[in-house]
XYZ file of C-alpha atoms in Angstrom:
626
model
C 115.497 143.348 153.545
C 112.298 144.683 152.073
C 114.218 145.821 148.993
C 115.845 142.394 148.764
C 112.469 140.616 148.913
C 111.084 142.991 146.289
C 114.001 142.316 143.984
C 113.717 138.595 144.733
C 110.073 138.581 143.652
C 110.778 140.399 140.404
C 114.088 138.726 139.593
C 114.122 136.314 136.681
C 117.321 134.701 137.935
C 117.049 134.388 141.721
C 113.563 132.830 141.838
C 114.586 129.834 139.680
C 117.807 129.508 141.709
C 115.846 129.640 145.001
C 113.293 127.067 143.829
C 116.079 124.826 142.561
C 117.794 125.068 145.942
C 114.575 124.035 147.719
C 114.099 121.047 145.455
C 117.761 120.100 145.912
C 117.435 120.317 149.725
C 114.264 118.195 149.709
C 115.921 115.694 147.410
C 118.937 115.408 149.705
C 116.681 115.170 152.805
C 114.994 112.042 151.461
C 117.811 110.607 149.363
C 120.612 110.700 151.957
C 118.772 108.283 154.350
C 118.164 105.932 151.461
C 121.863 105.891 150.626
C 122.854 105.538 154.291
C 120.309 102.781 154.889
C 121.610 100.883 151.872
C 125.092 101.162 153.338
C 123.846 99.993 156.737
C 122.157 96.959 155.191
C 125.320 96.035 153.302
C 127.371 96.303 156.513
C 124.909 94.128 158.505
C 124.853 91.503 155.749
C 128.646 91.449 155.635
C 128.970 91.123 159.441
C 126.249 88.465 159.516
C 128.055 86.366 156.930
C 131.262 86.718 158.936
C 129.481 85.629 162.116
C 128.023 82.575 160.370
C 131.424 81.646 159.034
C 132.878 81.845 162.573
C 130.159 79.541 163.919
C 130.746 77.074 161.109
C 134.498 77.153 161.716
C 133.930 76.518 165.423
C 131.667 73.541 164.588
C 134.215 72.232 162.109
C 136.944 72.473 164.763
C 134.712 70.714 167.286
C 133.943 67.929 164.812
C 137.501 67.340 163.597
C 139.301 67.758 166.905
C 137.054 67.250 169.924
C 134.673 64.608 168.603
C 137.445 62.586 166.943
C 139.658 62.620 170.060
C 136.764 61.700 172.355
C 135.845 58.706 170.214
C 139.491 57.642 170.133
C 140.631 58.287 173.694
C 137.382 58.366 175.717
C 134.956 55.948 174.126
C 132.988 55.717 177.362
C 131.679 59.213 176.647
C 128.697 59.683 174.378
C 127.123 62.538 172.413
C 123.575 63.692 172.975
C 121.282 66.692 172.589
C 120.496 66.633 176.290
C 123.982 66.991 177.594
C 123.740 69.834 180.034
C 124.388 68.571 183.609
C 124.468 64.929 182.496
C 127.572 62.898 183.370
C 129.315 61.291 180.396
C 127.364 63.321 177.809
C 128.831 65.696 175.267
C 126.897 67.830 172.772
C 126.562 66.938 169.104
C 128.396 69.324 166.724
C 125.059 70.706 165.589
C 124.040 71.124 169.216
C 127.077 73.309 169.728
C 125.757 75.622 167.019
C 122.414 75.832 168.784
C 124.083 76.446 172.132
C 126.477 79.086 170.768
C 123.601 80.831 168.941
C 121.627 80.913 172.159
C 124.606 82.261 174.088
C 125.380 84.965 171.481
C 121.717 85.974 171.444
C 121.671 86.339 175.219
C 124.784 88.479 175.338
C 123.833 90.903 172.504
C 120.816 92.306 170.821
C 121.631 90.204 167.748
C 119.600 86.992 167.596
C 121.077 83.753 166.153
C 118.985 80.767 165.096
C 119.459 77.491 163.191
C 116.582 75.717 161.487
C 115.961 73.181 158.745
C 113.208 71.553 156.774
C 114.424 68.164 158.097
C 114.601 68.339 161.933
C 115.641 65.365 164.080
C 112.844 63.482 165.834
C 113.473 65.322 169.054
C 112.555 68.557 167.217
C 109.806 67.218 164.983
C 107.178 69.336 166.729
C 108.992 72.527 165.808
C 106.891 74.766 163.455
C 108.713 77.065 160.994
C 107.586 80.673 160.774
C 106.555 82.152 157.394
C 109.878 84.001 157.165
C 111.821 80.801 157.962
C 110.007 78.912 155.197
C 110.620 81.843 152.836
C 114.297 82.018 153.860
C 114.851 78.281 153.202
C 113.373 78.701 149.728
C 115.140 81.954 148.844
C 118.547 80.818 150.143
C 118.351 77.772 147.874
C 117.298 79.982 144.903
C 119.778 82.830 145.526
C 122.951 80.838 145.959
C 123.147 80.588 149.718
C 122.155 84.077 150.946
C 118.901 85.887 151.626
C 118.139 88.993 153.652
C 115.043 91.042 154.341
C 114.009 94.057 156.373
C 111.237 93.139 158.782
C 109.390 94.246 161.930
C 109.687 92.051 165.013
C 107.974 93.085 168.231
C 107.346 96.492 166.664
C 111.000 97.096 165.912
C 112.767 97.208 162.569
C 115.255 94.405 162.067
C 117.333 92.987 159.247
C 117.089 89.218 158.950
C 120.030 87.572 157.169
C 119.765 83.878 156.301
C 122.942 82.020 155.244
C 122.933 78.442 153.904
C 124.485 75.754 156.141
C 126.105 73.114 153.937
C 127.378 69.694 154.891
C 131.109 70.015 154.231
C 132.525 67.049 156.199
C 131.952 63.373 155.480
C 131.775 62.785 159.199
C 128.708 65.038 159.312
C 127.120 63.124 156.442
C 127.775 59.758 158.111
C 126.411 61.000 161.405
C 123.208 62.345 159.903
C 122.579 59.273 157.768
C 123.104 56.880 160.746
C 121.661 58.914 163.614
C 119.065 57.104 165.724
C 116.866 60.203 165.742
C 116.895 60.683 161.992
C 113.622 61.129 160.221
C 114.865 60.387 156.684
C 116.388 57.563 154.686
C 119.925 56.373 155.472
C 121.288 57.719 152.185
C 119.565 61.072 152.345
C 122.610 63.290 152.809
C 125.859 63.695 150.977
C 128.695 66.212 151.049
C 127.599 69.623 149.664
C 123.897 69.321 150.538
C 122.228 72.266 152.277
C 121.267 71.013 155.750
C 119.446 74.196 156.756
C 120.103 77.898 157.359
C 121.737 80.007 160.003
C 119.744 83.177 160.556
C 121.096 86.324 162.211
C 118.497 88.973 163.100
C 120.010 92.424 163.698
C 117.953 95.343 165.083
C 118.122 98.510 162.964
C 116.300 101.169 164.948
C 119.295 102.401 166.918
C 121.517 102.414 163.881
C 118.840 104.186 161.844
C 118.350 106.740 164.597
C 122.067 107.472 164.623
C 121.968 107.574 160.843
C 119.168 110.164 160.841
C 121.103 112.257 163.332
C 124.120 112.111 161.042
C 121.851 112.824 158.107
C 120.463 115.890 159.799
C 123.918 117.148 160.693
C 125.150 116.679 157.132
C 121.997 118.146 155.674
C 121.935 121.155 157.981
C 125.608 121.785 157.252
C 124.941 121.472 153.518
C 121.897 123.718 153.782
C 123.882 126.294 155.727
C 126.605 126.225 153.068
C 123.968 126.387 150.347
C 122.287 129.289 152.116
C 125.565 131.154 152.367
C 126.297 130.408 148.709
C 122.762 131.437 147.810
C 123.124 134.736 149.621
C 126.537 135.308 148.053
C 125.436 134.440 144.555
C 122.183 136.294 145.118
C 124.238 139.369 145.849
C 126.396 138.769 142.762
C 123.365 138.039 140.580
C 121.425 140.976 141.918
C 124.357 143.278 141.259
C 124.769 141.804 137.780
C 121.036 142.003 137.161
C 121.122 145.630 138.242
C 123.948 146.229 135.782
C 122.000 144.417 133.063
C 118.934 146.514 133.785
C 121.068 149.652 133.521
C 122.595 148.370 130.276
C 119.109 147.445 129.079
C 117.906 150.978 129.707
C 120.972 152.355 127.941
C 120.460 149.916 125.087
C 116.818 150.967 124.882
C 117.941 154.569 124.599
C 120.505 153.582 121.981
C 117.871 151.638 120.054
C 115.583 154.606 120.295
C 118.330 156.871 118.964
C 119.170 154.314 116.293
C 115.527 154.131 115.307
C 115.481 157.919 115.080
C 118.635 157.962 112.959
C 117.276 155.125 110.836
C 114.037 157.006 110.268
C 115.939 160.196 109.486
C 118.676 158.906 107.192
C 117.481 155.596 105.669
C 114.991 155.380 102.828
C 112.764 152.633 104.240
C 109.185 151.473 104.062
C 106.903 148.591 105.033
C 103.853 147.265 103.240
C 101.115 144.765 103.944
C 100.704 141.620 101.873
C 98.803 143.628 99.233
C 101.694 146.055 98.788
C 100.039 149.005 100.523
C 102.451 151.185 102.492
C 102.025 150.995 106.281
C 105.267 152.771 107.234
C 107.427 155.366 105.482
C 110.638 156.771 106.986
C 111.288 160.503 107.192
C 114.081 160.095 104.663
C 111.672 158.402 102.222
C 109.232 161.279 102.618
C 111.974 163.882 102.243
C 113.550 162.455 99.086
C 110.206 161.740 97.395
C 108.590 165.025 98.417
C 105.482 163.334 99.840
C 104.085 163.664 103.343
C 103.603 160.465 105.411
C 99.832 160.663 105.137
C 100.171 160.911 101.342
C 102.141 157.629 101.258
C 100.376 155.528 103.911
C 97.746 153.326 102.302
C 99.188 153.801 98.796
C 101.346 151.392 96.818
C 104.877 152.162 95.658
C 103.525 152.888 92.198
C 103.103 156.437 93.495
C 106.894 156.865 93.109
C 107.334 154.635 90.051
C 109.148 156.415 87.246
C 107.975 155.705 83.683
C 111.596 155.126 82.616
C 111.753 151.982 84.774
C 110.633 148.918 82.769
C 107.591 147.074 84.095
C 109.522 143.800 83.807
C 111.686 144.833 86.768
C 108.641 145.146 89.061
C 107.225 141.882 87.743
C 110.428 140.021 88.578
C 110.556 141.744 91.973
C 107.059 140.544 92.929
C 107.746 137.045 91.620
C 110.811 136.763 93.858
C 109.411 138.237 97.088
C 106.192 136.229 96.640
C 108.420 133.130 96.828
C 109.777 134.373 100.213
C 113.070 135.423 98.642
C 114.965 138.722 98.748
C 115.133 140.997 95.705
C 117.900 143.536 95.155
C 118.376 145.982 92.318
C 118.485 149.589 91.160
C 115.329 151.639 90.584
C 114.614 155.060 89.153
C 111.850 156.724 91.195
C 109.761 159.813 90.548
C 109.422 162.679 93.003
C 106.206 164.459 93.773
C 107.421 167.523 91.845
C 108.126 165.448 88.728
C 111.844 165.082 89.340
C 113.589 161.778 89.841
C 116.057 160.012 92.105
C 117.890 156.696 91.859
C 117.992 154.099 94.649
C 119.658 150.773 95.253
C 116.850 148.771 96.845
C 116.577 145.576 98.890
C 113.052 144.170 99.252
C 112.309 141.169 101.483
C 109.351 139.479 103.194
C 108.379 140.583 106.726
C 107.435 137.978 109.373
C 105.864 138.104 112.851
C 107.077 136.213 115.942
C 105.163 133.103 114.888
C 107.007 133.018 111.560
C 103.957 134.096 109.560
C 104.483 136.448 106.642
C 102.682 139.718 107.346
C 104.045 141.967 104.615
C 107.200 143.274 102.985
C 109.961 145.670 103.985
C 112.262 147.688 101.763
C 115.530 149.454 102.518
C 116.923 151.763 99.848
C 120.090 153.767 99.333
C 120.245 156.986 97.333
C 122.573 156.478 94.338
C 121.490 159.508 92.313
C 124.976 161.036 92.414
C 126.479 157.733 91.362
C 124.160 157.547 88.381
C 125.041 161.111 87.413
C 128.723 160.205 87.575
C 128.054 157.130 85.457
C 126.283 159.333 82.899
C 129.237 161.720 82.928
C 131.576 158.770 82.501
C 129.580 157.599 79.502
C 129.864 161.042 77.928
C 133.522 161.161 78.888
C 134.110 157.765 77.304
C 132.444 159.020 74.159
C 134.633 162.121 74.105
C 137.740 160.067 74.838
C 136.804 157.696 72.018
C 136.392 160.646 69.682
C 139.744 162.101 70.747
C 141.426 158.736 70.312
C 139.939 158.535 66.840
C 141.228 162.013 66.048
C 144.660 161.131 67.396
C 144.717 158.020 65.290
C 143.803 160.053 62.222
C 146.503 162.528 63.169
C 148.934 159.683 63.658
C 148.047 158.315 60.240
C 148.666 161.750 58.753
C 151.987 162.002 60.544
C 152.882 158.509 59.405
C 151.942 159.530 55.864
C 154.099 162.648 56.176
C 156.936 160.534 57.518
C 156.583 158.134 54.618
C 156.520 161.012 52.165
C 159.683 162.406 53.745
C 161.327 158.997 53.552
C 160.057 158.644 50.024
C 161.743 161.932 49.141
C 164.983 160.715 50.614
C 164.556 157.416 48.786
C 163.965 159.201 45.491
C 167.108 161.251 46.144
C 169.066 158.050 46.789
C 167.566 156.368 43.720
C 168.480 159.379 41.586
C 172.008 159.156 42.991
C 172.174 155.433 42.269
C 170.699 155.846 38.783
C 173.225 158.519 37.765
C 176.037 156.021 37.015
C 173.871 153.373 35.205
C 172.163 156.084 33.112
C 175.542 157.583 32.201
C 176.797 154.127 31.194
C 173.683 153.479 29.131
C 174.076 156.866 27.416
C 177.767 156.168 26.665
C 177.004 152.713 25.258
C 174.199 154.128 23.106
C 176.465 156.945 21.808
C 179.230 154.440 21.013
C 176.820 152.326 18.985
C 175.583 155.429 17.128
C 179.075 156.704 16.256
C 180.420 153.282 15.208
C 177.334 152.697 13.064
C 177.777 156.062 11.275
C 181.453 155.343 10.673
C 180.662 151.826 9.483
C 182.847 150.326 12.154
C 180.115 148.633 14.211
C 181.004 144.978 14.152
C 178.935 142.183 15.539
C 181.032 141.570 18.696
C 181.007 145.250 19.662
C 177.256 145.538 19.113
C 176.611 142.488 21.307
C 178.924 143.746 24.061
C 177.431 147.245 24.125
C 173.833 145.893 24.060
C 174.632 143.510 26.962
C 175.942 146.466 28.965
C 172.782 148.421 28.264
C 170.657 145.382 29.350
C 172.676 144.922 32.561
C 172.332 148.582 33.512
C 168.600 148.489 32.743
C 168.139 145.459 35.058
C 169.958 147.324 37.826
C 167.573 150.242 37.405
C 164.594 147.878 37.476
C 165.915 146.188 40.642
C 166.247 149.555 42.325
C 162.613 150.366 41.471
C 161.503 146.962 42.866
C 163.362 147.622 46.150
C 161.730 151.046 46.395
C 158.274 149.621 45.739
C 158.724 146.709 48.190
C 159.964 149.067 50.901
C 156.795 151.170 50.856
C 154.342 148.335 50.377
C 152.002 148.256 53.461
C 151.970 145.083 55.589
C 148.681 143.232 55.716
C 149.650 141.109 58.746
C 152.510 139.885 60.871
C 155.161 137.763 59.218
C 158.141 135.783 60.418
C 161.518 137.355 59.755
C 164.908 138.013 61.360
C 166.907 141.093 62.259
C 169.606 140.118 59.771
C 167.178 139.916 56.837
C 165.655 143.301 57.685
C 169.045 144.999 58.171
C 170.442 143.680 54.889
C 167.301 144.736 53.031
C 167.545 148.271 54.475
C 171.271 148.513 53.729
C 170.708 147.496 50.097
C 168.905 150.807 49.670
C 171.450 153.076 51.366
C 174.742 151.252 50.916
C 175.679 153.232 47.795
C 175.048 156.502 49.623
C 177.087 155.299 52.607
C 179.990 154.200 50.388
C 180.000 157.467 48.460
C 180.293 159.304 51.806
C 183.047 156.977 53.013
C 180.979 155.789 55.988
C 182.174 152.453 57.291
C 179.442 149.956 58.138
C 180.115 147.202 60.711
C 177.664 144.356 61.200
C 177.666 141.962 64.181
C 174.808 139.452 64.066
C 174.630 137.469 67.321
C 170.869 136.885 67.282
C 169.248 134.603 64.717
C 165.897 134.458 66.526
C 162.720 134.432 64.440
C 160.523 137.499 64.910
C 156.763 137.584 64.298
C 156.227 141.217 63.340
C 155.532 143.707 60.503
C 158.682 143.516 58.320
C 158.208 146.655 56.206
C 157.360 148.896 59.168
C 160.324 147.543 61.135
C 162.534 148.011 58.054
C 161.444 151.658 57.872
C 162.549 152.153 61.481
C 165.964 150.550 60.824
C 166.429 152.640 57.683
C 165.441 155.794 59.595
C 168.003 155.066 62.346
C 170.733 154.459 59.734
C 169.841 157.669 57.838
C 169.832 159.689 61.078
C 173.289 158.332 61.900
C 174.465 159.170 58.372
C 173.118 162.743 58.614
C 174.721 163.267 62.049
C 178.106 162.027 60.768
C 177.985 164.345 57.737
C 176.772 167.408 59.704
C 179.599 167.067 62.223
C 182.222 166.266 59.594
C 183.552 163.197 61.382
C 186.920 162.263 59.822
C 186.472 158.501 60.067
C 182.699 158.042 60.128
C 181.287 154.663 60.980
C 177.966 152.998 61.794
C 177.862 149.766 63.782
C 174.790 147.536 63.825
C 174.685 144.798 66.486
C 172.052 142.146 67.303
C 171.998 139.873 70.355
C 169.652 137.983 72.682
C 168.826 138.771 76.292
C 166.435 136.270 77.885
C 163.366 136.088 75.633
C 164.178 139.421 74.006
C 165.849 140.032 70.659
C 167.817 143.302 70.710
C 169.084 145.441 67.813
C 171.459 148.369 68.430
C 172.594 151.089 66.005
C 175.789 152.913 67.088
C 177.593 155.825 65.475
C 180.657 157.901 66.331
C 179.091 161.317 65.723
C 179.600 162.442 69.334
C 176.109 161.726 70.728
C 172.990 163.761 71.475
C 173.132 166.788 73.828
C 171.777 165.864 77.286
C 169.357 168.799 77.329
C 167.428 167.472 74.328
C 167.928 163.688 74.487
C 164.567 163.285 76.304
C 162.758 165.206 73.538
C 163.990 163.504 70.380
C 160.974 161.172 70.231
C 158.534 164.115 70.404
C 156.644 164.867 67.181
C 158.039 167.679 64.991
C 161.247 167.830 67.037
C 164.385 167.812 64.858
C 168.108 168.032 65.633
C 169.253 168.546 62.054
C 171.215 171.730 61.599
C 169.900 172.491 58.142
C 166.334 172.288 59.466
C 165.347 170.126 56.548
C 164.066 167.357 58.847
C 160.350 166.842 59.424
C 160.737 165.934 63.102
C 158.531 162.882 62.534
C 161.074 160.153 61.851
C 161.925 159.161 65.420
C 158.401 159.843 66.705
C 156.924 157.492 64.094
C 159.731 154.984 64.696
C 158.849 154.820 68.413
C 155.143 154.568 67.556
C 155.792 151.679 65.162
C 158.014 149.773 67.611
C 155.971 150.256 70.802
C 152.372 150.490 69.562
C 152.455 148.275 66.478
C 155.193 145.775 67.282
C 154.734 145.672 71.096
C 158.421 146.360 71.599
C 160.588 149.119 72.981
C 162.743 151.831 71.353
C 165.300 153.593 73.576
C 168.213 155.982 73.117
C 171.307 156.741 75.142
C 174.763 158.174 74.531
C 177.514 155.619 74.101
C 181.298 156.061 74.320
C 181.546 157.619 70.781
C 178.054 158.668 69.864
C 174.334 157.916 69.984
C 173.056 154.382 70.629
C 169.512 153.441 69.597
C 168.178 150.145 70.961
C 165.202 148.143 69.652
C 163.868 145.359 71.928
C 161.334 142.799 70.655
C 160.059 139.477 71.952
C 160.924 136.573 69.669
C 159.068 133.337 68.992
C 160.498 130.126 70.441
C-alpha cells in the first residue's frame, strides 16, 4: 500500500485520473437529485392535470345529467350552496367541485382548492393569498397552467394551478342569472376562464425517497468507479513502469547514439557570431585540432584557400535568413593537408523558438573527390585514346581506299585495253590508207568517229572512278537500286569477262538518307569479295545475287554468292582489322572491317554475315525515311 501511495503521488497519469474521478463523483452527487427532482415535478404536474380533468368531467356529468333531470322531473327541488342536511336542496355544480376537493383533501395529503377573482356574494369576504393571485395571473399568461415549488407549514410542496374554463352554455346562463352574482348579467360567455383549480402536492417524502435512491445509485456507481479505478490504476501503473523502463533504455540508447554521433559525425555548433561552442570528436580527428583549439574560434580556422570566398558569403546570407545551406567544402587540416566535406548548415533554436546559433553536420567526401579527380584524368586519357583510334581508323580507311583504288585502277586498265586497241587500230588504218592514197572522205569520217566514241568511253570511265572516290560532305537521299547500279557499272566488265552471272531483285524502293559514296564503297567491296571467292574456288557456274526488300521500317540489302560459304571457325573474325581469307594473301584485311565501320558508325545501320544454302550472305540493314 505504501508503495502504491508513493507511485500514486509521483504518477503523471493516476493523479489526473483520480482527481477527475472525484470531480465526476461530486458532479453526479449534486446533478442526479436535480435530474430526479425535475422528473418528480413533471410527474406531479401530469397527475395534477389528470386530477383536475377528472373533477371537471364529474362536474360536467353532474350538470348535463343530474341538474337537467332534476329540473325536468323534480322541479320542487332547488339548488343551493347550503345544501348539506337541508331537505329539498341540491348542490350547485360548482359546489360539487368544492365539496369533492374538500373530500379529496381530507382523504389524502394532496390538497385541492378552487378560487376565482369573481366570487359569488356568499364568498365575497374571501381573501386570496399572494400565491393565488399570482396563479390567476400566470395561468392566464401561460395558457392555462402554472406550477411552483413552495414551502407550506415548513414543508416543501408543489402547487399546480390549472385554468377552469366555462365550457357549457348552461354554466354561462347560470352564472349570468344567479341571484348571488356580483357582476353584470352578460359578464360570462363560453370559453371564459372562471377561475383555477389548484392541487398542492407535498414533496418531502418523495424527495426523501429520491435521495435514498440517489445515494444507492451513487454508491453503486462510486463502487464500480472505484473498482475500475483500481483496475485501471493497476494497468496504468504497470504500463507506466514499462514506460519508465523503456525511458531508461531509451536514455541509454540516446547516450550511446550521442557517443556514436560524437565519434563518427563531423559536427559543430556555433553562437550567433559564428564562434564554435561544440566540436565533435570526429571533427577534431579529421581536422587534427584538439577541442580546446577549436572552441571559441570561427570555422575560418579550417578554411582552405582553394575554396572561393563567395561560397561562404552565400552560406551566411542564407543561414542569416533562417534557411538551410547545403554544399561541398574543401577544408584545411592543422598539418596543412586537406579534406573534403558535404556540409549542411542550419540555424539552431531554443525551446522558446529563439535563434541561439548555428549547427553544422558534415560528411567526409574526400575519397569521392579523389575518385572524381581520377575520373577526370581517365576521361582525358579515354578522349586521347579515342582520338588516336579515330586517327588510326582514318589511316585504315585511307589504306582501304588505296587498296580499292588499286583494284579500281586494275579494272580501269582492263576496261581501257579494248578501247585503246580499237583507237590504235583506227589510227593505223588512217595512216596506212593515207600513205597509199586510198583514204577517202567516208572512211576518214568513220574511223575518226570510232576514235571519238572510244575516247568518250575512256573519259566516262575516268569520271566514274573520280566520282566513286569523291568524299561525301553530308547525307543525301538515294536508293539501294541507284547505289547498286552505280557500283556494278564499275565492275560489270570484270564480272562478264569472268563469266560471273549477276542477278538483281529490287523489292525495296525506299528513300535512304545516308552517305552515298561510302555506302557504294561497301557494296562494291562486298561484290569484289564475292568475285574473288568465286575465282579462288573455281566455281563452274559462278553467280552473285543482289536482293533488296523492306522489313518494318528497315531497308535491307543482301549480297549472295555460291562460293560455298565462310568456314565456321573464322566467320566471327572476318570483320576484324587486318584479317583476310584470300588464299593469295594479297588482301589488306581492311575491306570488311571498314565496311562494318562505315555501315554501323557512319550510317547508323547494321552489317551482318551468315552462310546461306550455297555460299556467304552479307546483309546491310538501314532505316529509311518515310
